[in-house]
Coordinates of C-alpha atoms in Angstrom, one line a residue:
Chain A
M1 CA -29.9 29.3 -17.3
L2 CA -28.1 25.8 -15.9
K3 CA -25.0 25.3 -17.8
V4 CA -22.0 21.8 -16.8
P5 CA -20.0 23.1 -14.3
E6 CA -16.7 24.5 -16.0
H7 CA -14.4 23.6 -12.9
Q8 CA -15.3 19.9 -11.7
V9 CA -12.2 18.1 -11.8
A10 CA -14.0 14.7 -10.1
G11 CA -16.9 12.6 -10.0
R12 CA -19.5 12.2 -12.5
Q13 CA -20.0 14.8 -15.2
A14 CA -23.5 16.3 -16.7
I15 CA -21.9 15.6 -20.6
D16 CA -22.8 13.0 -23.7
G17 CA -26.7 12.9 -21.8
K18 CA -24.8 11.5 -18.7
L19 CA -26.8 12.7 -15.2
G20 CA -24.5 15.1 -13.2
P21 CA -24.6 18.6 -11.3
L22 CA -25.3 22.0 -13.2
I23 CA -24.7 25.7 -12.1
D24 CA -26.5 28.8 -12.2
K25 CA -25.2 32.6 -12.4
S26 CA -26.4 32.8 -8.7
G27 CA -23.3 30.9 -7.3
H28 CA -26.1 27.8 -6.8
F29 CA -24.6 24.6 -7.4
Y30 CA -27.6 21.4 -8.5
K31 CA -26.8 18.1 -7.4
P32 CA -28.7 15.5 -8.6
L33 CA -30.0 13.1 -5.9
Q34 CA -29.8 9.7 -7.3
D35 CA -32.3 7.1 -7.5
D36 CA -30.2 3.8 -7.9
D37 CA -28.7 3.5 -4.7
E38 CA -28.8 5.0 -1.1
R39 CA -26.1 7.6 -1.5
G40 CA -28.6 10.6 -2.7
T41 CA -30.3 9.6 0.5
R42 CA -27.0 9.3 2.6
E43 CA -25.9 12.4 1.5
L44 CA -29.2 15.0 1.9
T45 CA -29.5 13.2 5.2
F46 CA -26.4 14.1 5.9
Y47 CA -26.7 17.7 5.0
H48 CA -30.2 18.2 6.7
S49 CA -28.4 16.4 9.9
F50 CA -25.2 18.7 9.7
S51 CA -27.3 21.7 9.1
S52 CA -29.3 21.9 12.0
N53 CA -26.6 20.4 14.1
T54 CA -25.6 23.3 16.9
R55 CA -22.3 21.2 17.9
I56 CA -20.5 22.2 14.7
P57 CA -18.6 25.2 16.1
H58 CA -18.9 28.5 13.2
H59 CA -14.8 27.9 12.1
I60 CA -16.1 23.9 11.3
R61 CA -18.9 25.0 9.3
R62 CA -16.7 27.6 6.9
F63 CA -15.4 24.3 5.8
F64 CA -18.5 22.8 4.2
P65 CA -20.2 24.2 1.3
V66 CA -24.2 25.9 2.1
F67 CA -26.8 24.0 2.1
H68 CA -29.6 25.7 0.6
G69 CA -32.4 22.2 0.4
T70 CA -33.7 20.9 -2.8
Q71 CA -35.3 21.7 -5.6
L72 CA -37.0 19.4 -8.2
L73 CA -34.9 20.2 -11.8
K74 CA -34.7 18.8 -15.4
A75 CA -31.9 16.3 -14.7
S76 CA -29.0 16.5 -17.6
D77 CA -30.0 13.3 -19.0
G78 CA -33.1 14.3 -20.0
S79 CA -34.8 11.7 -17.6
G80 CA -37.2 15.0 -16.3
L81 CA -38.0 16.3 -13.2
R82 CA -35.2 15.1 -10.7
P83 CA -35.1 16.5 -6.8
H84 CA -31.7 18.1 -6.8
L85 CA -29.7 19.1 -3.7
V86 CA -29.1 23.0 -4.4
L87 CA -25.8 24.0 -2.8
Q88 CA -23.1 26.8 -2.7
D89 CA -20.8 26.6 -5.8
I90 CA -17.9 27.0 -4.4
T91 CA -15.9 28.1 -7.7
S92 CA -18.5 30.5 -8.5
D93 CA -15.9 34.0 -7.6
H94 CA -13.0 32.5 -9.4
L95 CA -12.1 33.1 -12.8
N96 CA -9.3 30.5 -13.2
P97 CA -9.4 28.4 -9.8
S98 CA -6.3 26.0 -9.6
I99 CA -8.1 23.3 -7.6
L100 CA -7.3 19.7 -6.6
D101 CA -9.7 16.8 -5.5
I102 CA -8.2 14.9 -2.7
K103 CA -9.8 11.8 -0.9
I104 CA -9.1 11.3 2.4
G105 CA -9.1 8.3 4.0
S106 CA -6.7 4.7 3.9
R107 CA -9.8 3.3 3.1
T108 CA -12.9 4.0 1.6
W109 CA -15.3 1.2 2.7
Y110 CA -17.4 1.2 5.6
L111 CA -18.7 -1.9 7.2
E112 CA -22.6 -1.0 6.5
A113 CA -22.2 -1.0 2.8
S114 CA -22.8 -3.9 0.8
N115 CA -20.2 -6.8 0.3
D116 CA -20.0 -5.8 -3.9
Y117 CA -19.1 -2.4 -2.3
I118 CA -16.8 -3.4 -0.2
Q119 CA -14.7 -5.5 -2.6
N120 CA -15.0 -2.8 -5.5
C121 CA -13.3 -0.1 -2.5
F122 CA -11.0 -2.4 -1.4
H123 CA -9.4 -3.3 -4.8
R124 CA -9.6 0.1 -6.2
D125 CA -8.0 1.4 -2.6
K126 CA -5.2 -1.0 -3.0
T127 CA -3.9 0.0 -6.4
T128 CA -4.1 3.6 -5.6
T129 CA -2.2 5.5 -3.0
T130 CA -5.5 5.4 -0.7
V131 CA -3.8 2.6 1.1
S132 CA -0.1 3.5 0.9
L133 CA -1.1 7.7 1.9
G134 CA -3.9 7.7 3.4
F135 CA -5.4 10.0 0.4
R136 CA -5.3 9.5 -3.1
I137 CA -6.2 12.6 -5.9
C138 CA -9.7 12.1 -7.7
G139 CA -8.5 15.0 -9.9
L140 CA -7.2 17.9 -10.6
Q141 CA -6.7 20.7 -12.9
I142 CA -3.8 23.8 -12.3
Y143 CA -4.3 27.3 -14.4
N144 CA -1.0 28.8 -15.7
E145 CA 0.0 31.7 -18.4
S146 CA -0.7 28.7 -21.2
G147 CA -4.2 27.8 -19.8
F148 CA -5.4 24.4 -17.7
W149 CA -2.9 21.4 -17.4
K150 CA -5.6 18.2 -16.3
P151 CA -4.7 15.2 -16.5
G152 CA -7.1 12.9 -17.8
R153 CA -8.8 10.5 -15.1
K154 CA -6.7 6.9 -15.9
L155 CA -3.3 9.2 -15.5
V156 CA -4.2 10.8 -11.8
Q157 CA -5.3 7.1 -10.9
N158 CA -1.6 6.0 -11.4
F159 CA 0.0 8.9 -9.5
T160 CA 2.3 7.2 -7.4
A161 CA 3.7 9.2 -4.0
D162 CA 6.6 11.2 -5.7
D163 CA 3.8 12.3 -8.6
V164 CA 1.5 13.4 -5.2
R165 CA 4.3 16.0 -4.3
S166 CA 5.1 17.3 -7.7
V167 CA 1.3 17.9 -8.1
L168 CA 1.5 19.8 -4.3
R169 CA 4.4 21.7 -5.6
K170 CA 3.0 22.7 -9.5
F171 CA 0.0 23.8 -7.8
V172 CA 1.4 26.7 -6.7
S173 CA 4.2 27.5 -8.9
S174 CA 4.1 29.5 -11.8
N175 CA 4.8 27.1 -14.3
V176 CA 3.7 23.6 -14.5
G177 CA 6.7 21.6 -16.5
P178 CA 9.0 19.6 -14.9
E179 CA 10.9 22.0 -12.5
P180 CA 8.3 23.7 -10.2
D181 CA 9.5 27.1 -9.2
C182 CA 6.8 26.7 -5.8
C183 CA 6.8 30.6 -6.7
F184 CA 3.6 30.7 -4.2
A185 CA 3.8 27.6 -1.9
D186 CA 4.5 30.7 1.0
S187 CA 1.8 32.4 0.8
V188 CA -0.7 29.8 -0.3
Y189 CA 0.3 26.9 1.8
G190 CA 2.1 28.8 4.8
G191 CA 1.2 31.9 6.7
C192 CA -1.7 32.0 9.9
D193 CA -4.7 32.7 6.6
G194 CA -2.8 29.6 4.5
I195 CA -4.0 26.0 3.7
L196 CA -2.1 24.5 6.2
E197 CA -3.5 26.2 8.6
R198 CA -7.0 25.6 7.7
L199 CA -6.1 21.8 7.7
L200 CA -4.8 21.7 11.2
E201 CA -7.8 23.5 12.5
L202 CA -9.7 20.6 10.6
K203 CA -7.3 17.9 12.1
T204 CA -7.9 19.7 15.4
W205 CA -11.8 19.4 14.7
F206 CA -11.2 15.3 13.6
E207 CA -9.6 14.6 16.9
D208 CA -12.7 15.2 19.0
Q209 CA -15.6 14.7 16.9
T210 CA -17.8 11.4 17.2
M211 CA -20.3 12.8 15.0
Y212 CA -20.0 11.6 11.8
H213 CA -17.3 9.4 9.8
F214 CA -16.8 10.9 6.5
R215 CA -15.7 7.7 4.0
S216 CA -15.1 8.5 0.3
C217 CA -15.3 12.5 1.3
S218 CA -12.4 14.4 -0.5
V219 CA -11.0 17.3 0.9
L220 CA -11.0 20.3 -2.1
L221 CA -8.1 22.5 -2.4
L222 CA -8.4 25.9 -4.5
F223 CA -6.1 28.8 -5.8
D224 CA -7.2 31.5 -7.4
K225 CA -3.8 33.2 -8.8
E226 CA -5.7 36.1 -10.2
S227 CA -6.9 37.0 -7.5
F228 CA -3.8 36.8 -5.8
L229 CA -1.4 38.3 -7.8
R230 CA -4.7 41.6 -7.9
G231 CA -4.3 41.5 -3.8
K232 CA -8.0 39.5 -3.6
T233 CA -9.3 37.5 -1.2
P234 CA -9.9 34.6 -0.4
F235 CA -7.8 33.5 -2.8
A236 CA -6.9 30.2 -1.1
E237 CA -9.4 27.9 0.1
V238 CA -9.9 24.1 1.4
K239 CA -13.4 22.8 1.3
L240 CA -15.2 19.5 2.2
I241 CA -17.1 17.8 0.0
D242 CA -19.5 14.7 -1.3
F243 CA -21.1 13.3 1.8
A244 CA -22.7 10.8 -0.4
H245 CA -21.1 7.9 2.0
V246 CA -21.1 9.8 5.6
V247 CA -22.1 7.1 8.4
D248 CA -23.0 7.9 12.1
G249 CA -19.7 7.9 14.1
N250 CA -21.6 6.2 17.4
G251 CA -19.0 8.0 19.9
V252 CA -15.4 6.8 17.9
I253 CA -14.0 9.3 16.3
D254 CA -13.2 9.2 12.4
H255 CA -9.4 7.9 12.6
N256 CA -9.5 6.6 8.8
F257 CA -10.2 10.5 7.8
L258 CA -8.0 11.7 10.9
G259 CA -5.1 9.4 9.8
G260 CA -5.3 10.3 6.1
L261 CA -5.5 14.3 7.1
C262 CA -2.5 14.1 9.3
S263 CA -0.5 12.2 6.3
F264 CA -1.8 14.7 3.3
I265 CA -0.6 17.8 6.1
K266 CA 2.7 16.0 6.1
F267 CA 3.1 16.3 2.4
V268 CA 2.1 19.9 1.7
S269 CA 3.7 20.5 5.3
Q270 CA 7.1 18.8 3.2
V271 CA 6.3 21.2 0.0
L272 CA 6.1 24.1 2.1
A273 CA 9.7 23.3 3.8
D274 CA 11.6 22.6 0.7
S275 CA 10.3 25.5 -1.0
K276 CA 11.8 27.2 2.1
G277 CA 15.0 25.3 1.7
S278 CA 15.7 26.0 -2.3
T279 CA 14.5 29.9 -1.9
M280 CA 17.8 30.0 0.8
E281 CA 19.7 28.6 -1.7
D282 CA 18.6 30.6 -4.2
K283 CA 19.8 32.9 -2.4
F284 CA 22.9 32.7 -0.6
Chain B
M1 CA 16.8 -20.9 35.1
L2 CA 14.4 -19.7 32.2
K3 CA 11.0 -19.7 32.8
V4 CA 7.4 -19.0 31.0
P5 CA 6.1 -15.6 31.2
E6 CA 4.0 -15.2 33.7
H7 CA 2.1 -11.9 32.7
Q8 CA 2.1 -12.5 29.1
V9 CA -1.6 -11.5 28.0
A10 CA -1.5 -12.5 24.5
G11 CA 0.5 -13.6 21.9
R12 CA 2.1 -17.5 22.0
Q13 CA 3.0 -18.8 25.0
A14 CA 5.8 -21.7 25.5
I15 CA 3.2 -23.7 27.2
D16 CA 2.3 -27.3 26.2
G17 CA 5.4 -28.5 24.1
K18 CA 4.7 -25.1 21.8
L19 CA 7.4 -22.3 20.8
G20 CA 7.0 -19.3 22.7
P21 CA 8.6 -16.7 25.0
L22 CA 10.9 -17.3 28.3
I23 CA 12.1 -15.1 30.4
D24 CA 15.3 -15.2 33.2
K25 CA 15.4 -13.9 36.8
S26 CA 17.5 -10.7 35.6
G27 CA 14.5 -9.0 33.7
H28 CA 15.6 -10.2 30.5
F29 CA 12.7 -11.6 27.7
Y30 CA 13.6 -13.8 25.0
K31 CA 11.7 -14.1 21.9
P32 CA 12.5 -16.9 19.6
L33 CA 12.7 -16.0 16.0
Q34 CA 10.6 -18.3 14.2
D35 CA 12.4 -19.9 10.9
D36 CA 8.6 -20.4 9.2
D37 CA 8.0 -17.2 7.9
E38 CA 9.8 -13.7 8.0
R39 CA 8.5 -12.5 10.8
G40 CA 11.5 -13.4 13.1
T41 CA 13.9 -12.0 10.6
R42 CA 11.4 -8.3 10.1
E43 CA 11.5 -8.3 14.1
L44 CA 15.4 -8.6 14.6
T45 CA 16.0 -6.5 11.1
F46 CA 13.8 -3.7 13.2
Y47 CA 15.5 -3.9 16.2
H48 CA 18.8 -3.6 14.9
S49 CA 17.6 -0.6 12.4
F50 CA 16.3 1.3 15.6
S51 CA 19.3 0.4 18.1
S52 CA 22.0 2.3 16.1
N53 CA 19.3 4.5 14.8
T54 CA 20.3 8.6 15.3
R55 CA 17.3 10.2 14.8
I56 CA 14.9 8.4 17.8
P57 CA 14.9 11.3 19.8
H58 CA 15.3 10.0 24.0
H59 CA 12.4 10.4 25.3
I60 CA 10.9 8.3 21.9
R61 CA 13.2 5.3 22.8
R62 CA 11.6 4.7 26.6
F63 CA 8.7 3.6 24.8
F64 CA 10.1 0.6 23.2
P65 CA 11.7 -2.0 25.3
V66 CA 15.7 -2.3 25.8
F67 CA 17.5 -4.6 22.7
H68 CA 20.3 -6.9 24.3
G69 CA 20.9 -8.6 20.9
T70 CA 20.4 -12.5 20.3
Q71 CA 21.1 -15.5 22.1
L72 CA 21.2 -19.3 21.2
L73 CA 19.0 -21.3 23.5
K74 CA 17.3 -24.0 24.1
A75 CA 13.3 -23.6 22.3
S76 CA 10.6 -23.8 24.5
D77 CA 8.8 -26.8 22.1
G78 CA 11.8 -28.6 22.5
S79 CA 13.5 -28.1 19.2
G80 CA 16.9 -28.2 20.2
L81 CA 19.2 -24.5 19.8
R82 CA 17.2 -21.5 18.3
P83 CA 18.0 -18.1 18.2
H84 CA 15.8 -15.8 20.4
L85 CA 15.6 -11.9 20.2
V86 CA 17.0 -10.8 23.9
L87 CA 15.1 -7.9 25.4
Q88 CA 13.3 -6.5 28.6
D89 CA 11.5 -7.8 30.3
I90 CA 8.5 -5.0 31.5
T91 CA 6.7 -6.5 34.0
S92 CA 9.9 -7.6 35.6
D93 CA 9.6 -4.9 38.4
H94 CA 5.9 -5.5 39.1
L95 CA 4.4 -8.3 41.1
N96 CA 1.0 -8.0 40.2
P97 CA 0.9 -5.6 37.3
S98 CA -2.2 -5.3 35.4
I99 CA -1.9 -5.4 31.8
L100 CA -3.8 -4.3 28.4
D101 CA -2.3 -5.4 24.9
I102 CA -3.8 -3.0 22.4
K103 CA -3.1 -3.7 19.0
I104 CA -3.2 -0.4 17.0
G105 CA -4.7 0.4 13.4
S106 CA -7.5 0.1 11.4
R107 CA -5.3 -2.5 9.3
T108 CA -3.5 -5.1 10.4
W109 CA -2.3 -6.0 6.7
Y110 CA 0.2 -4.6 4.5
L111 CA 0.9 -4.2 0.5
E112 CA 4.2 -6.5 1.1
A113 CA 2.2 -9.0 2.4
S114 CA 1.1 -12.1 1.1
N115 CA -2.4 -12.4 -0.5
D116 CA -3.2 -14.9 2.0
Y117 CA -2.0 -13.0 4.8
I118 CA -3.9 -9.7 3.4
Q119 CA -7.4 -12.6 3.0
N120 CA -6.5 -13.5 7.0
C121 CA -6.1 -10.3 8.3
F122 CA -8.9 -8.6 6.8
H123 CA -11.3 -10.9 7.7
R124 CA -10.1 -10.4 11.2
D125 CA -10.1 -6.8 11.1
K126 CA -13.6 -6.1 10.0
T127 CA -14.9 -8.8 12.9
T128 CA -13.3 -7.5 15.3
T129 CA -12.9 -3.9 16.3
T130 CA -9.8 -3.1 14.6
V131 CA -12.1 -2.1 11.9
S132 CA -14.4 0.2 13.4
L133 CA -12.3 1.7 16.8
G134 CA -9.6 1.4 15.1
F135 CA -7.6 -0.5 17.6
R136 CA -8.5 -4.1 19.3
I137 CA -7.6 -5.3 22.9
C138 CA -5.8 -8.3 22.1
G139 CA -5.5 -9.7 25.8
L140 CA -5.6 -8.5 29.5
Q141 CA -5.1 -9.4 32.7
I142 CA -6.4 -6.8 35.9
Y143 CA -5.1 -7.9 39.3
N144 CA -7.9 -7.1 42.3
E145 CA -8.3 -8.2 45.8
S146 CA -9.8 -11.9 44.7
G147 CA -6.3 -12.3 42.3
F148 CA -6.3 -11.6 38.6
W149 CA -9.3 -11.0 36.1
K150 CA -8.0 -12.2 32.5
P151 CA -11.1 -13.0 30.5
G152 CA -10.5 -16.0 27.4
R153 CA -9.0 -15.2 23.6
K154 CA -12.7 -16.0 22.7
L155 CA -14.3 -13.5 24.6
V156 CA -11.6 -10.7 24.1
Q157 CA -11.9 -11.3 20.2
N158 CA -15.9 -10.1 20.4
F159 CA -15.4 -6.9 22.9
T160 CA -17.3 -4.3 21.2
A161 CA -17.0 -0.5 21.5
D162 CA -19.0 -0.6 25.5
D163 CA -16.6 -4.1 26.0
V164 CA -13.2 -1.3 25.7
R165 CA -15.2 1.7 27.6
S166 CA -15.5 -1.4 30.3
V167 CA -12.5 -2.8 30.2
L168 CA -10.3 0.5 30.6
R169 CA -12.7 1.3 33.4
K170 CA -12.0 -1.9 35.3
F171 CA -8.7 -1.0 34.4
V172 CA -8.1 1.7 36.8
S173 CA -10.7 0.3 39.7
S174 CA -10.2 -1.5 42.6
N175 CA -12.8 -3.8 41.7
V176 CA -13.9 -5.3 38.2
G177 CA -17.7 -5.6 38.9
P178 CA -20.3 -4.0 36.6
E179 CA -20.0 -1.1 38.2
P180 CA -16.2 -0.1 38.4
D181 CA -15.5 2.7 40.6
C182 CA -12.6 4.2 38.2
C183 CA -11.0 5.1 41.8
F184 CA -7.3 4.7 40.1
A185 CA -8.7 6.8 36.9
D186 CA -7.2 10.6 37.5
S187 CA -3.6 9.6 38.9
V188 CA -3.2 6.5 36.4
Y189 CA -4.8 8.2 33.2
G190 CA -4.7 11.8 34.3
G191 CA -2.0 14.0 35.5
C192 CA 1.5 15.0 33.7
D193 CA 2.9 11.5 34.2
G194 CA 0.4 9.7 33.4
I195 CA -0.8 7.5 30.6
L196 CA -2.8 10.1 28.8
E197 CA 0.3 12.6 28.7
R198 CA 2.4 9.4 27.9
L199 CA -0.2 8.6 24.2
L200 CA 0.1 11.9 23.5
E201 CA 3.6 12.4 23.7
L202 CA 3.7 9.3 21.3
K203 CA 1.1 11.0 18.9
T204 CA 2.8 13.6 18.1
W205 CA 5.8 11.7 17.2
F206 CA 3.6 9.8 14.8
E207 CA 2.9 12.9 13.5
D208 CA 5.8 13.6 12.3
Q209 CA 8.0 10.5 11.7
T210 CA 7.9 8.4 8.4
M211 CA 10.8 6.1 8.6
Y212 CA 8.6 3.1 9.9
H213 CA 5.3 2.1 9.9
F214 CA 4.3 -0.5 12.4
R215 CA 1.4 -3.2 11.3
S216 CA -0.1 -5.0 13.7
C217 CA 2.2 -3.6 16.7
S218 CA 0.2 -3.4 20.5
V219 CA 0.6 -0.4 22.6
L220 CA 1.1 -2.2 26.1
L221 CA -0.8 -0.6 29.4
L222 CA 0.6 -1.5 32.3
F223 CA -0.6 -0.4 35.8
D224 CA 1.0 -1.6 39.4
K225 CA -1.6 -0.7 42.1
E226 CA 0.9 -2.3 45.1
S227 CA 3.2 0.2 43.6
F228 CA 0.9 2.8 43.8
L229 CA -0.2 2.0 47.4
R230 CA 3.1 2.1 48.2
G231 CA 4.3 5.6 46.5
K232 CA 7.3 3.6 44.3
T233 CA 7.0 4.9 40.6
P234 CA 6.2 4.3 38.0
F235 CA 3.2 2.5 38.9
A236 CA 2.0 2.8 35.4
E237 CA 4.2 2.7 31.8
V238 CA 3.0 2.7 28.2
K239 CA 5.1 0.3 26.4
L240 CA 5.3 -0.7 22.2
I241 CA 5.7 -4.4 21.7
D242 CA 5.6 -6.8 18.4
F243 CA 7.2 -5.5 15.4
A244 CA 7.6 -8.9 13.4
H245 CA 5.4 -6.5 10.8
V246 CA 7.4 -3.1 10.7
V247 CA 8.4 -1.9 7.2
D248 CA 9.8 1.0 5.9
G249 CA 7.8 4.5 6.2
N250 CA 9.3 5.4 2.3
G251 CA 8.5 8.7 3.5
V252 CA 5.8 8.8 4.7
I253 CA 3.9 9.1 8.3
D254 CA 2.1 5.5 9.5
H255 CA -1.4 7.4 9.0
N256 CA -2.9 3.8 10.0
F257 CA -0.8 3.4 13.3
L258 CA -1.7 7.5 14.2
G259 CA -5.4 7.0 13.6
G260 CA -5.7 4.2 15.8
L261 CA -3.9 6.1 18.2
C262 CA -5.6 9.1 18.1
S263 CA -9.2 7.0 18.4
F264 CA -7.7 4.7 21.5
I265 CA -6.7 8.1 22.9
K266 CA -10.1 9.5 22.6
F267 CA -11.6 6.3 24.4
V268 CA -9.1 6.9 27.3
S269 CA -9.8 10.4 27.7
Q270 CA -13.2 10.0 27.7
V271 CA -13.3 7.0 30.5
L272 CA -10.9 9.9 32.6
A273 CA -13.7 12.9 31.9
D274 CA -16.3 10.8 32.9
S275 CA -14.9 9.6 36.1
K276 CA -14.1 12.9 37.1
G277 CA -18.2 13.7 35.8
S278 CA -18.8 10.6 38.3
T279 CA -16.5 12.4 41.6
M280 CA -18.7 15.3 40.7
E281 CA -21.7 14.1 40.9
D282 CA -20.4 11.9 43.7
K283 CA -19.5 14.8 46.0
F284 CA -22.2 17.6 45.2

């Protein structure tokens, strides 16, 4: 009864006999633990630590997928039984969610990693927007009348600052052409329940917490136009995902994540402000 | 009538026939423009741009040394006449200032720099607290009864997170031994005129400004015990210095500086909170 997630926009996919995550109909997301490196162990360690950590405020816990332990399952690559993390499937309540996966931070490597890993990340960080913007879009899908717009990995890797702005506009538009109308910007980014307010909540926590450093972790933005038009909530969500590279904060704030998050917040604010500006222009 | 600055704690010094900054008795600081690289040009360009920039709020301009143009002067290395930046000498009003020079940011290199420069910075950043803490102390002097404590460059380069905490405590103590009393913490770091409040003002500006990226720039903290004990203000100051690596922000916030600044703010807050805690303990 397990199947390949329909709305996965980045990361390893369980297709063509490869190892990847699976989902069920009850809203669970099964992420295989890899045995070829420390990533699986790190992510499991993080979920154990985080779920039992009494210093996590309730409003911050909501940003993280619910963790239901681990389970032995037949792996998607046909290699037999393998332990999987059992997580909340964030997309399960949505029919056609638009999704942005944004890897936060101006560096994805960390001092505890191997030299090869550091060099690989260092190169990738310089050749994407990671160094220049403090974050990079890793994957996306945007739903519109004609279906999903889901640019390929290569295209996404080559995004410039202007491409990022354009994607943030398309994400809240009814069209994905060269002139997105940003008609949902106010409802999705703005307001006291909007994405911007959620990101600012996260920021406040990151200014203070010194427990975890989130390397290579993504902020996932989800917007369900269908739900919005039907008045169903929540129609927009902000989640954190991918904790395979979380390391101990050792009493220091995660300045790398925080800096990148602030930069991303500025991009979202600008799109929101511009959309208000253009609406005003339309009116007068 | 020019002489070598008494209170310079980091950077190239005008001693042993080397090229370095000079000061006069009227409160001017003369910084030689170097002709062997782009640094001098960059710094001059920055000061020109900044001083004529009408979008800099008044309360932010106060963080920067006043710029009085350039002047041809006999260089300190005996190489003859050379153009110098004429700046405000930040220390001139103080007799025995305690000074911390903190280079802000988790990386000091920038994409526009040469490959050699990037590799050098990358190595230095990893082997100091720059990567781990998002800032590093470059130099310091702390005044106490027995004169100045001014650890050597090598010692400062090897500072750990705990050394940084210790320095921040000694900076506001009447003693610099193993158990600093933090007796000036409340007055210097705390309060509405304190260093913490100034740093938070800077932070707010950096969350918004997208004009300049301050690579390898330092926050300078100054505390004059003498002035404090005599009730003279200001007895504590926060300044930004060293703009030889400022690059265009291109519409993106300086997430590298902002992240490092937030980390430094957290360190100062913790020292302040701990000093209050210990005072409470002493009392009860």
